[in-house]
Every structure is written in C-alpha cells, then in structure tokens.
Coordinates of C-alpha atoms in Angstrom, one line a residue:
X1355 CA 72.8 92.2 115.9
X1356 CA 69.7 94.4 114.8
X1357 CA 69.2 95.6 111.8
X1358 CA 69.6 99.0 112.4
X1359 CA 73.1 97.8 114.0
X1360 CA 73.5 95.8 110.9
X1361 CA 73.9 99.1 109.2
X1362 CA 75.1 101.0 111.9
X1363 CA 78.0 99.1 111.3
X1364 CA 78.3 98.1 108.1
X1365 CA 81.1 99.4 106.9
X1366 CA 83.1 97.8 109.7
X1367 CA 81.3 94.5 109.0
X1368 CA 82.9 94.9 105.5
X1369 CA 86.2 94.9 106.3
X1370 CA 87.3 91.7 106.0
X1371 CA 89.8 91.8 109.1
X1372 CA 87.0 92.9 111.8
X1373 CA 83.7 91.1 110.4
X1374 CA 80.5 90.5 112.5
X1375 CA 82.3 88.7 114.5
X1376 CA 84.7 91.4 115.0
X1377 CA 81.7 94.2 115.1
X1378 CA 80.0 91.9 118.1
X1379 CA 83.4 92.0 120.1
X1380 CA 83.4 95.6 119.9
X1381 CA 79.6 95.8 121.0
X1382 CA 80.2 93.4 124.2
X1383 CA 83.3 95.0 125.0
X1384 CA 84.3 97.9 128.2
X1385 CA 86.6 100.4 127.8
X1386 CA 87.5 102.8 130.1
X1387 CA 88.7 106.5 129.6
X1388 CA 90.9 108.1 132.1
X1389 CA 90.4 111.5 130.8
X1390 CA 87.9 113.6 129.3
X1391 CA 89.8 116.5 127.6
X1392 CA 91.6 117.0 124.6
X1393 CA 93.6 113.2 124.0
X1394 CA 89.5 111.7 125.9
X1395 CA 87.4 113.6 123.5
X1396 CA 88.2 112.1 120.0
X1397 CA 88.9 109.1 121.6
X1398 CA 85.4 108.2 122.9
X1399 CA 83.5 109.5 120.1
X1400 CA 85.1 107.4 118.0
X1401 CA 84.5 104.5 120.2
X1402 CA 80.9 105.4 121.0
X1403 CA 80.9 105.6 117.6
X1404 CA 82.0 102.1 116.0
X1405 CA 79.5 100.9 118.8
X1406 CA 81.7 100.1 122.0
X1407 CA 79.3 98.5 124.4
X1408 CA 80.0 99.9 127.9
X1409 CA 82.7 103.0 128.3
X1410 CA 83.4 104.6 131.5
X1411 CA 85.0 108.3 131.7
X1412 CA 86.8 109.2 134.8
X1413 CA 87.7 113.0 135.0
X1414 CA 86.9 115.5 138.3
X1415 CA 87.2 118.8 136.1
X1416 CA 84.5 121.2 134.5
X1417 CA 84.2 122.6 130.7
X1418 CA 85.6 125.9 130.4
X1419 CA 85.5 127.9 127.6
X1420 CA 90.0 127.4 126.5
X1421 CA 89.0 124.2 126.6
X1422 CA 86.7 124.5 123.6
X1423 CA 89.5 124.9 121.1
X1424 CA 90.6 121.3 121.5
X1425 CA 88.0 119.1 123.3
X1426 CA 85.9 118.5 120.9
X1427 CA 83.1 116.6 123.0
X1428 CA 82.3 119.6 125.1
X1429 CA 80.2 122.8 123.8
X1430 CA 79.5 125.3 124.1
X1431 CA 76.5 125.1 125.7
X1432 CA 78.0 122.9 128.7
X1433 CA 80.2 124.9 129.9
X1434 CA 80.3 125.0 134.0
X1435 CA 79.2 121.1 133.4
X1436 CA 81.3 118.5 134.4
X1437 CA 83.3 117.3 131.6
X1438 CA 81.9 113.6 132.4
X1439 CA 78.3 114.6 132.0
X1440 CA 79.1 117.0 128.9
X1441 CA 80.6 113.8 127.0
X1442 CA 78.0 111.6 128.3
X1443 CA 75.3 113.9 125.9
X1444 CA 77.2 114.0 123.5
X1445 CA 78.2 110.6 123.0
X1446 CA 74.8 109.3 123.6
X1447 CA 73.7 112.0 120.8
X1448 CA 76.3 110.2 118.4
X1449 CA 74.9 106.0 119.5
X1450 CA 72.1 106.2 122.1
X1451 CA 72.9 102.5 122.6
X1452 CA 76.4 102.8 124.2
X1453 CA 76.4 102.4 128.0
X1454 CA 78.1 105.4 129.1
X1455 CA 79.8 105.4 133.2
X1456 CA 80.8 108.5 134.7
X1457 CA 82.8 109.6 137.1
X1458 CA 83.4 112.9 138.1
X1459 CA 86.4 112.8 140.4
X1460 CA 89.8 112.2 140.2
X1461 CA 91.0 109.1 139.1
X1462 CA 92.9 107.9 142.4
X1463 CA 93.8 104.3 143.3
X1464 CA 90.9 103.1 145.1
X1465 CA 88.8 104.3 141.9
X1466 CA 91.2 102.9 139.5
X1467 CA 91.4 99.4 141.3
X1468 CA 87.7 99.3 141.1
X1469 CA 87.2 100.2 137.5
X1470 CA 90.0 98.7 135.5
X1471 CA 89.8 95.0 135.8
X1472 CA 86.3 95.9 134.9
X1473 CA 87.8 96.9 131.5
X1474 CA 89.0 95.0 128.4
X1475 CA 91.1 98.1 127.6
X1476 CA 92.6 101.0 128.9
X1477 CA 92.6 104.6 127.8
X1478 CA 95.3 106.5 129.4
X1479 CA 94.1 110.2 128.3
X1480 CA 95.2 112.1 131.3
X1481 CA 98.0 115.1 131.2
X1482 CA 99.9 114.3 134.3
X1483 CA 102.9 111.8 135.1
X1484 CA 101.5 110.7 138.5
X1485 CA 98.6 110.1 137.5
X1486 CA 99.7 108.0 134.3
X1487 CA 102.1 105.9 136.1
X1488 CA 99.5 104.7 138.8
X1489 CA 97.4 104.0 135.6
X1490 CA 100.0 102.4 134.3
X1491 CA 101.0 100.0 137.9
X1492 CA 97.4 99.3 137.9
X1493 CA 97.2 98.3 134.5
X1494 CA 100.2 95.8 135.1
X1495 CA 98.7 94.8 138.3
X1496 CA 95.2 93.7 136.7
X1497 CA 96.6 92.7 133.3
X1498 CA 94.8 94.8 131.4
X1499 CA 96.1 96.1 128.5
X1500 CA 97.0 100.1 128.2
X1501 CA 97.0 102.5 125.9
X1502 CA 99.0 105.6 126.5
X1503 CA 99.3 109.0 124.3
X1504 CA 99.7 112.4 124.9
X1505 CA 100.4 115.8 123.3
X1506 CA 102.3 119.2 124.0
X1507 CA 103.1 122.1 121.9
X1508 CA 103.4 120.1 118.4
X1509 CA 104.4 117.0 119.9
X1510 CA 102.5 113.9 120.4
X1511 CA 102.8 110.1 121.5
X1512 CA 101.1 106.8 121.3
X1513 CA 102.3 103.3 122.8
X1514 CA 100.6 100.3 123.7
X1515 CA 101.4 98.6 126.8
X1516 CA 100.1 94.9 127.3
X1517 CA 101.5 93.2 130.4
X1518 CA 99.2 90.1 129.0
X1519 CA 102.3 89.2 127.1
X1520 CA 105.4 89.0 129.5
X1521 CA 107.8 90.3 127.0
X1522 CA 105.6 93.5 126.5
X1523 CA 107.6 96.7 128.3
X1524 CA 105.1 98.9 130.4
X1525 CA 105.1 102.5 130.6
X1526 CA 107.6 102.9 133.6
X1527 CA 110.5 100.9 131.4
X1528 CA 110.3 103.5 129.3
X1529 CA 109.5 106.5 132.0
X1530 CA 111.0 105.1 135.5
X1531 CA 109.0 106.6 138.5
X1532 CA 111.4 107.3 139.9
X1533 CA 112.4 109.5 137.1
X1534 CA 112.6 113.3 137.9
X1535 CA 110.3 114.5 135.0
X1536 CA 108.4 117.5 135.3
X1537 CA 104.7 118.3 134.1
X1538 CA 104.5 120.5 131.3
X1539 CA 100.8 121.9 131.0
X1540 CA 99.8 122.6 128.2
X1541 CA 97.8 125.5 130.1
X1542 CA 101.1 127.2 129.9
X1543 CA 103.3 125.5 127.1
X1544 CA 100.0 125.3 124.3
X1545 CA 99.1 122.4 122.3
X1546 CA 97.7 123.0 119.0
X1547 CA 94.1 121.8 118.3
X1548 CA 94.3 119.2 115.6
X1549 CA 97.5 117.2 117.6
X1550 CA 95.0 115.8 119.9
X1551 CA 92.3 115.1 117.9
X1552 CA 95.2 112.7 115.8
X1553 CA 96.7 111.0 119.1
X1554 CA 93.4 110.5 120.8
X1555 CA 91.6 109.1 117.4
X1556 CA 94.8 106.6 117.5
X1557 CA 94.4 105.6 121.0
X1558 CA 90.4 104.7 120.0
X1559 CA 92.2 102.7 117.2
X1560 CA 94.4 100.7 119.1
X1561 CA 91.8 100.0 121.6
X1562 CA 89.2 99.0 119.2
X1563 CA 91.4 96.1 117.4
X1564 CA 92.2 94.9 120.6
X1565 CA 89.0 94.2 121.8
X1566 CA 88.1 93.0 118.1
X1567 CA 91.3 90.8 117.6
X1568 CA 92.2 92.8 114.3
X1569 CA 95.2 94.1 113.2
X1570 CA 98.7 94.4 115.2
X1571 CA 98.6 96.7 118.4
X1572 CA 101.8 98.9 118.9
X1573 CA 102.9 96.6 121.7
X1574 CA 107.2 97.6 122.3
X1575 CA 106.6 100.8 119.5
X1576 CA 106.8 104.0 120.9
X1577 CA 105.1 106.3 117.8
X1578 CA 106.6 109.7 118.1
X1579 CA 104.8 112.6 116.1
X1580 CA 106.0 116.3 115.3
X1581 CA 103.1 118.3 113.9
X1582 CA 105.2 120.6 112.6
X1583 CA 106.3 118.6 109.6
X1584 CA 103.9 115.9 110.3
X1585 CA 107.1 113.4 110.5
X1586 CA 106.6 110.2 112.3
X1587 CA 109.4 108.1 114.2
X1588 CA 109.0 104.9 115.4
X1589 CA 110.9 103.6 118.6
X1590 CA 111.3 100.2 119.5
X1591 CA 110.7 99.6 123.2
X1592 CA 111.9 96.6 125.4
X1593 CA 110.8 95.1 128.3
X1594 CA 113.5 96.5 131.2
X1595 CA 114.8 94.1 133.4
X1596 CA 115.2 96.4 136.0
X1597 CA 111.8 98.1 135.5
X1598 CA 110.2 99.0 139.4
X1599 CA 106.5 97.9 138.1
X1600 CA 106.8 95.3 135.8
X1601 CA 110.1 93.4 136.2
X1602 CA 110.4 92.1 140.0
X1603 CA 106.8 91.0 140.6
X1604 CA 107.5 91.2 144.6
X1605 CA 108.2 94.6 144.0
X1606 CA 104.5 95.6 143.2
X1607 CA 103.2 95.9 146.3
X1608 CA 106.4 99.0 147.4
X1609 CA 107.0 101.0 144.2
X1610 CA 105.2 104.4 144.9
X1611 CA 101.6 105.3 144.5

C-alpha cells in the first residue's frame, strides 16, 4: 500500500481482525452490485469507501426525484442520469482509486453469467423476486458467494448465502421458485428512508469480511428487522433437501430462468 492508502485506511488496518493483510484483500477484491437504489446505494459507498478494488453496478433505471428520499448516491443534480453513472460520480468523489463497472441495463442471465464469476462477492440489492432468484441460481451455479437484503414498509432482511460450503442453504430453500409470491413495490407499499440505508450498510459488511477473511458471515441466519421498534430476530436456515437450485445438481440446468 501507499502512504496515502496507509492512512486511507488506517483505522481498518488497526483493527486487529482485518489488518493490512486484511485491508490488501479488500483492495484486490470485485464485488458486484445488482442494484443501484435504495439497499445499492449505502451499500457501495461503503465499499468504495473501505477501498474495494473493482465494483461493478448493474441497474437499467434513471434518478428520479422520489427516489432522492432514500438513495442516497444519487442527487440532485443527476436526476434524468442513469442511476449507474450517478453512483459512478459519486463513488469516485468518495475514493478516486476504486474501479468502478457500469452497466446500465437490466441484469438478465446472459449479463449475470458474464459478471458474476468475475466476482468474489455478490450484492443482491434488487426489489424483485425474479430477478433475485436468477441471482441467486447464478450465484449457486458459479459458487460465488451471495448476499441478499431487502426492505418494505418498516421491514427489512439480510442473509448470506454461500454455496462454497455444501451445507450452506441458498435463497430458494428459503423462498422456492416455485413459490407464488407476489412483488410488493415499495412504489406503492412505502419504505421508510433510514431502513435501507441499515440493510444495505449490512450487506457492504458482510461482503467486506468475506473478501477480508474477518469475522463470521451470516451463512444459515436469516436476520429479520422491524423498524418500528427496531427489534431484531434471528432465523436459523437449513440447507433443503428438496431445494430446485441447490439440492439435485442435475436439476440446474431445468429449474426456471
């Protein structure tokens, strides 16, 4: 490291658990972000931030001005920009020495397939259930490991899912495909502001002591939040045995895109 990244980073390098050799990890490491709104924003400051090397954003939407109450990376001076390119200056404002990928389209499986074995972690921040259980078969597929959250209303979420470790569940043992849950936009249901600020800065936690060996991830913990009374539940998760994605591996190649 520099000196300027020696002090950068100090105050990681002091903690005992992450280290230089922890802090160089984080600098050599690729994280990807599938999602650059409300769960994507505090998540890649934070990592931009503690000095990720390479991070990739995939989202195909624009800044618009509800947005602003919530997603904190976006201005508003960028709004009409693509919410890629809006992070992008911001995040290279915060650490002009993080590599910053964009994509501005949707995050659909020939993108995905490309990107994520790219990645040493994965940042599931997007707000629909299709789109987080291709993630999430993806994520199996390559394994690479996944972390999940979301928000709604005063609810929020957070689970890790490793498939590195065969006894890890993935996201569909807990949500089956196959499942008939609905969306629930938060374009029409509300969120309140500070909810994703709390889930997304978690998710840049998890993925940072992964890629720095530090700590315990949330691996088979579901971590339930209700902003309301800020009250926390824990839920253990298993791996299911009957699980579409990751149980049968000759099942890959038919569960649904």
């Amino acid at each position: 490291m520099t000196d300027n990244q020696l002090l950068r980073y100090a105050r990681h390098i002091q903690l005992k658990e992450c280290d230089i050799q922890g802090q160089e990890r984080i600098l050599a490491a690729h994280a990807l972000i599938i999602g650059a709104g409300g769960l994507g924003s505090p998540a890649a400051l934070y990592l931009a931030s503690s000095g990720i090397g390479h991070l990739t954003l995939v989202d195909d939407d624009v800044v618009e001005l509800s947005n602003l109450q919530r997603q904190i990376i976006h201005t508003t001076e960028t709004l009409g920009h693509t919410k890629v390119e809006s992070a992008r200056h911001m995040l290279h404002a915060i650490n002009p020495d993080v590599t910053v990928h964009t994509h501005a389209q949707r995050a659909d499986e020939a993108l995905l397939n490309r990107l994520i074995p790219t990645a040493q972690v994965v940042l599931d921040c997007s707000d629909n259930f299709e789109t987080r259980h291709l993630i999430n078969r993806l994520c199996v597929t390559h394994r690479v490991p996944l972390i999940s959250g979301a928000a709604i209303r005063f609810d929020g979420q957070i689970s890790v899912f490793d498939k590195r470790h065969d006894d890890s569940p993935c996201y569909a043992c807990l949500f089956p495909p196959d499942s008939n849950f609905t969306n629930e936009p938060c374009s029409t249901l509300g969120v309140f502001a500070p909810l994703v600020g709390i889930i997304g800065a978690m998710q840049a936690a998890e993925a940072l002591k992964i890629v720095a060996h530090m700590g315990e991830p949330l691996m088979g913990q579901l971590l339930t939040l209700d902003a309301r009374t800020m009250a926390w539940h824990s839920i253990e998760l298993e791996s299911n045995t009957g699980c579409l994605v990751c149980s049968p591996p000759l099942n890959i190649d038919n569960i649904m895109s």
